[in-house]
Short mmCIF file of C-alpha atoms and ligand atoms in Angstrom, two decimals:
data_model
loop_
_atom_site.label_atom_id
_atom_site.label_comp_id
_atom_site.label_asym_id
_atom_site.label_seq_id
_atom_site.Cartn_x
_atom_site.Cartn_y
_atom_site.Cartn_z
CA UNK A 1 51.52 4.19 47.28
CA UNK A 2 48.16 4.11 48.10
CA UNK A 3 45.98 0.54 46.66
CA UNK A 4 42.55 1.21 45.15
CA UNK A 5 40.06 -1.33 45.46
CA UNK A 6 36.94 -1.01 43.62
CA UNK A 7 36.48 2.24 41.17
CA UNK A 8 32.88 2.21 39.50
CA UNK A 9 32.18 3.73 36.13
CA UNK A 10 28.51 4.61 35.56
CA UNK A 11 27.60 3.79 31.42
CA UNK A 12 24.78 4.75 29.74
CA UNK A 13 24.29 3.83 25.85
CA UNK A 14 22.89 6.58 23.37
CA UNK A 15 22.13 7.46 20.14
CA UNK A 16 24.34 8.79 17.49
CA UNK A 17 23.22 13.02 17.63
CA UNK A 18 23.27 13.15 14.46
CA UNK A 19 20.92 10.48 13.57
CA UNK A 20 18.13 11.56 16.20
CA UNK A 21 14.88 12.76 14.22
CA UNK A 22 12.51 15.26 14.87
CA UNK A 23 8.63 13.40 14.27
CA UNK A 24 6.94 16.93 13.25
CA UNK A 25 3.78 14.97 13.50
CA UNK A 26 3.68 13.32 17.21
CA UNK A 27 6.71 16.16 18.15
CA UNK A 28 8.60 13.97 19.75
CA UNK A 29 11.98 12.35 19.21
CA UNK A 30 12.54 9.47 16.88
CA UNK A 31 15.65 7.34 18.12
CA UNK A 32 14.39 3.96 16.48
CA UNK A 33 16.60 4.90 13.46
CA UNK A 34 19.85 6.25 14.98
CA UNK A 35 22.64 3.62 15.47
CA UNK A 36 23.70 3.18 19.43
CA UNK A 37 26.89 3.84 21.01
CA UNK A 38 28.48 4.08 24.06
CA UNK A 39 28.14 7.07 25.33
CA UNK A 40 31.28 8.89 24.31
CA UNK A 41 32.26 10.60 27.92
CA UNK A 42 31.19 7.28 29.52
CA UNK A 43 33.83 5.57 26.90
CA UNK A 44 36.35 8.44 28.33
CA UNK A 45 35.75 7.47 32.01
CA UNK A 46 36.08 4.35 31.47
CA UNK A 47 39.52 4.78 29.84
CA UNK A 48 40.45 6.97 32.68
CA UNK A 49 39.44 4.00 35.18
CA UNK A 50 41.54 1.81 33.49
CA UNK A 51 44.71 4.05 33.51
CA UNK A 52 43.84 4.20 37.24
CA UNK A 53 43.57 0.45 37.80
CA UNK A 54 47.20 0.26 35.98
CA UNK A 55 49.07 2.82 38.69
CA UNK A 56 47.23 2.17 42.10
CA UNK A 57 45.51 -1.31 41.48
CA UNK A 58 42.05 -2.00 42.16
CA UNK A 59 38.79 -3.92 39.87
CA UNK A 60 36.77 -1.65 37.42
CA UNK A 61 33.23 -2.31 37.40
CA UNK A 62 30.60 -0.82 34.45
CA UNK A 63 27.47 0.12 36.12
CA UNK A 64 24.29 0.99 33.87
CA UNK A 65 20.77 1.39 33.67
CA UNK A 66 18.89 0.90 30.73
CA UNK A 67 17.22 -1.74 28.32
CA UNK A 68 18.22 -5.18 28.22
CA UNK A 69 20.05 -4.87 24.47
CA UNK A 70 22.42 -2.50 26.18
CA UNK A 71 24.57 -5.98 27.24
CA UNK A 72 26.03 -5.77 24.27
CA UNK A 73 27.82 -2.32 24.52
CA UNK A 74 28.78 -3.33 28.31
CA UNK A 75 30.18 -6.15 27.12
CA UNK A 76 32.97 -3.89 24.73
CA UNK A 77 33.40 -2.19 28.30
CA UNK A 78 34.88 -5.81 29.47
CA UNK A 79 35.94 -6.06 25.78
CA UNK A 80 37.70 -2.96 26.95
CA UNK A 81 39.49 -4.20 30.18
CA UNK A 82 36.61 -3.67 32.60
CA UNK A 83 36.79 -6.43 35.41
CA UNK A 84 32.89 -6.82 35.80
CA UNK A 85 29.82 -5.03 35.11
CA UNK A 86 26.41 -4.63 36.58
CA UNK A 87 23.07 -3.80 34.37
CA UNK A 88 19.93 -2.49 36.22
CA UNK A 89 16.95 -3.40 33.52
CA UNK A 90 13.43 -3.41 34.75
CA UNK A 91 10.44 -1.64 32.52
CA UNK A 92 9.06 0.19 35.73
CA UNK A 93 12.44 2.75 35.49
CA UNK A 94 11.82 2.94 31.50
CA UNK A 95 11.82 6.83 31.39
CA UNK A 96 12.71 7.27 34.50
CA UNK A 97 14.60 10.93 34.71
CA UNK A 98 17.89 11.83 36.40
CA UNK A 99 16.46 12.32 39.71
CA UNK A 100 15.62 8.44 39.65
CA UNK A 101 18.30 7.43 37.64
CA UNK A 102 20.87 8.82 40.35
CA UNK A 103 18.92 6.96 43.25
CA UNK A 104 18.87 3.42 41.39
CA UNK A 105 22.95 3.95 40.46
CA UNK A 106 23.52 5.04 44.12
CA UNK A 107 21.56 2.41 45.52
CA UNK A 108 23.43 0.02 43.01
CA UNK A 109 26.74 1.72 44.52
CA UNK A 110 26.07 0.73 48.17
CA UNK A 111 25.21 -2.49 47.39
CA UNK A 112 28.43 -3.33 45.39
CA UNK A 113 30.41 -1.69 47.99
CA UNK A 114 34.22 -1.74 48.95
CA UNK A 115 34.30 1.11 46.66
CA UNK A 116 37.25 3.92 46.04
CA UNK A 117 35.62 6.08 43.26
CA UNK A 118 33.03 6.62 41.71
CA UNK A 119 33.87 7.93 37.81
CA UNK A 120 31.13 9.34 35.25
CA UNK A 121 30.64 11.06 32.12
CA UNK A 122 29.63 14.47 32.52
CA UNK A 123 26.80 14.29 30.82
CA UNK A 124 24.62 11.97 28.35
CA UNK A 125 24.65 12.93 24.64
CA UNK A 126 20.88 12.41 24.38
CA UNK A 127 19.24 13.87 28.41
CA UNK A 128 22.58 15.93 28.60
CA UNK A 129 21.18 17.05 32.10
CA UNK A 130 25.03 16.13 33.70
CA UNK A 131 22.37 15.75 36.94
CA UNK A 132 23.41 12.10 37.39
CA UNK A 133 27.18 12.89 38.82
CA UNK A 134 26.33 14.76 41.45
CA UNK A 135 22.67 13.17 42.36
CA UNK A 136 24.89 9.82 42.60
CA UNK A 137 26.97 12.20 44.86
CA UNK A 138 24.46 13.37 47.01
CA UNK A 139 22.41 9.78 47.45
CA UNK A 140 26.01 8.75 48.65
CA UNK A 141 26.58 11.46 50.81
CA UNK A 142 30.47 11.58 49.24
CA UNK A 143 32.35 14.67 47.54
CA UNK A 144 31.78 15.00 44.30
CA UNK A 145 33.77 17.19 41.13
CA UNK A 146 32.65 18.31 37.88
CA UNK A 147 34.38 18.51 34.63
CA UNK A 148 37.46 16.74 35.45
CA UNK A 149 39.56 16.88 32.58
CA UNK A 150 43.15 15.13 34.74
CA UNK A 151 43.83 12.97 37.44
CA UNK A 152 47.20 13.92 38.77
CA UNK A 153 47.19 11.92 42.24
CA UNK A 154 45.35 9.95 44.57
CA UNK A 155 47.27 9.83 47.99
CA UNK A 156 45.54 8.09 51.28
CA UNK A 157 42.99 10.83 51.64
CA UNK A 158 42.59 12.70 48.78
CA UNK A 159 42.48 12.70 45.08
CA UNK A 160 44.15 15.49 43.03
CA UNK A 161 42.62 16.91 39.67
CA UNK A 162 42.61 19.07 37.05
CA UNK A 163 39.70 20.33 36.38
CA UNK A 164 38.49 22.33 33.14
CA UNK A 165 35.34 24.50 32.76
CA UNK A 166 33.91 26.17 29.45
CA UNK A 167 35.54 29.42 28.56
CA UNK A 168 38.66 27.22 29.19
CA UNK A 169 39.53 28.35 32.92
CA UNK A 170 41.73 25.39 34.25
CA UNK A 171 42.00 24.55 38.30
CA UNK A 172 43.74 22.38 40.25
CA UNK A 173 41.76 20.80 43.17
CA UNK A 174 42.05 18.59 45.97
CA UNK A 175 40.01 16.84 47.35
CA UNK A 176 39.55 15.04 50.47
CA UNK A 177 37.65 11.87 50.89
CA UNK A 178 38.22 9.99 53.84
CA UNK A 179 37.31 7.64 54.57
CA UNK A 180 37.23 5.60 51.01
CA UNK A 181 40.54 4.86 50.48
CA UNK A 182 42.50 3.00 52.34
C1 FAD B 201 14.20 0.06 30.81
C2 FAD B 201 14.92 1.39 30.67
C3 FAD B 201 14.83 2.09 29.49
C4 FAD B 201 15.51 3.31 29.34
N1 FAD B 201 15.41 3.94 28.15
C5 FAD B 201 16.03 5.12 27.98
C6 FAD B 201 15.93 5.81 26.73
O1 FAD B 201 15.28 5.33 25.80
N2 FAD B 201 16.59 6.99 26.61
C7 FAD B 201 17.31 7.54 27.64
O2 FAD B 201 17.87 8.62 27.47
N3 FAD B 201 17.41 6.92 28.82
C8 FAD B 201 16.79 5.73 29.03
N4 FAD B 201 16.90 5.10 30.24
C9 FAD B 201 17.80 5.65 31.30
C10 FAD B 201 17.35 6.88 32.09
O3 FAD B 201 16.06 7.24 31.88
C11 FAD B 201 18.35 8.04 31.78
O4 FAD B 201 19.61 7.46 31.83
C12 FAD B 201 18.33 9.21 32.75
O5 FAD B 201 17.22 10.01 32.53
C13 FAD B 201 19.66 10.03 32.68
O6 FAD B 201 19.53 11.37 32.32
P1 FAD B 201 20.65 12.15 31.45
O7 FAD B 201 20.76 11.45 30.15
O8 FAD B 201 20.28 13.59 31.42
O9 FAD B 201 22.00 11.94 32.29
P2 FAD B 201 23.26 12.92 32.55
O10 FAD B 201 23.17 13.45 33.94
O11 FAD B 201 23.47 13.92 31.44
O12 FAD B 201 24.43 11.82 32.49
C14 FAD B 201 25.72 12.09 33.03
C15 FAD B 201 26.43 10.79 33.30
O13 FAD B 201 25.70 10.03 34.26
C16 FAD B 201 25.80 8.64 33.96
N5 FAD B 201 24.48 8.09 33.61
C17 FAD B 201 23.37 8.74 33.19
N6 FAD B 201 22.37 7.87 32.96
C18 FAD B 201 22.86 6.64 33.22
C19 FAD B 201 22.32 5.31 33.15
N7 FAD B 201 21.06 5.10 32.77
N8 FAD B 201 23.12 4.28 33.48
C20 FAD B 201 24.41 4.49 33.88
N9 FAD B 201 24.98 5.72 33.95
C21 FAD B 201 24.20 6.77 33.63
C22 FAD B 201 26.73 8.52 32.74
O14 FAD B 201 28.05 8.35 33.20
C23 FAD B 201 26.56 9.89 32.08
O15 FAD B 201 27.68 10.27 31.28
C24 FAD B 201 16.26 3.88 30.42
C25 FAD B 201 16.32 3.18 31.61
C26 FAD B 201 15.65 1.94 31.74
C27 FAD B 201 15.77 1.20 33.02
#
């Protein structure tokens, strides 16, 4: 059976939806109310590495980007069973959109290395671009799929998923990526 070593799982923290404002005076949005959370498909991926780590081995590691206070939600990640974490916090990438966001994670990714996968949410509750995945992807230069909704297998060269798009089509794909396992 094949031996994972280290599968990443990008986190970003958000607001509660239903607790965002509207400001109809500066028309912007008001999170400075709305209670934080981990971002729910970020909480799923997680889960999913974790599963992972308990069939073919390996170390999860939380990667994020964001304000300092978000320690405290990577640290129910470890809570969690997460191995380690990393947290990218600088003011210069305050506001920084998904373009950047997916070059800083990337970079982030090379530098921590020894990786097997890479797993994300699909897409923020707040920016809800889902551009992150496959920017991360792309700065990488490794395959990348989109709304994975199983994980059936991962053999020496390829991992094997379910994958479910709106309208509820389901597929089954496989995908090879040489050379990150081993
Ligand atoms: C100091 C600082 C302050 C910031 N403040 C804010 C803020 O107030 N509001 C805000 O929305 N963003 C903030 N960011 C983060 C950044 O601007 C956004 O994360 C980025 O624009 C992502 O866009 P999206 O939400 O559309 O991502 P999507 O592409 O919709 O996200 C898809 C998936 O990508 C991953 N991902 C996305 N963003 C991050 C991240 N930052 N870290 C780890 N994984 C991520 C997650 O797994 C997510 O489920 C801040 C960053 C820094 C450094």
């Amino acid at each position: 059976m094949v031996s994972l070593r280290n599968i990443i799982v990008t986190m970003k923290v958000t607001p509660k939806p239903e607790e965002i404002r509207f400001d109809p005076v500066t028309k912007t949005v008001d999170r400075s109310k709305a209670t934080n959370e981990i971002n729910p498909a970020d909480k799923n991926a997680l889960e999913l590495a974790l599963q992972l780590k308990e069939k073919y081995g390996g170390r999860v590691i939380i990667l994020s980007m964001g304000p300092p206070f978000w320690d405290q939600f990577i640290k129910m990640g470890i809570a969690m069973g997460a191995d380690d974490a990393v947290l990218i916090s600088d003011r210069a990438l305050g506001g920084s959109d998904a373009f950047v966001t997916s070059k800083v994670l990337a970079a982030a990714i090379k530098k921590i290395g020894d990786y097997s996968l890479v797993i994300t949410g699909e897409e923020s509750e707040d920016g809800s671009t889902g551009q992150v995945p496959p920017g991360i992807a792309e700065w990488l230069g490794i395959p990348v799929v989109t709304y994975v909704s199983q994980v059936i297998d991962v053999t020496e060269d390829s991992i094997i998923v379910r994958r479910t798009i709106k309208g509820g089509v389901t597929k089954t794909l496989r995908l090879r990526c040489q050379p990150y396992y081993q």
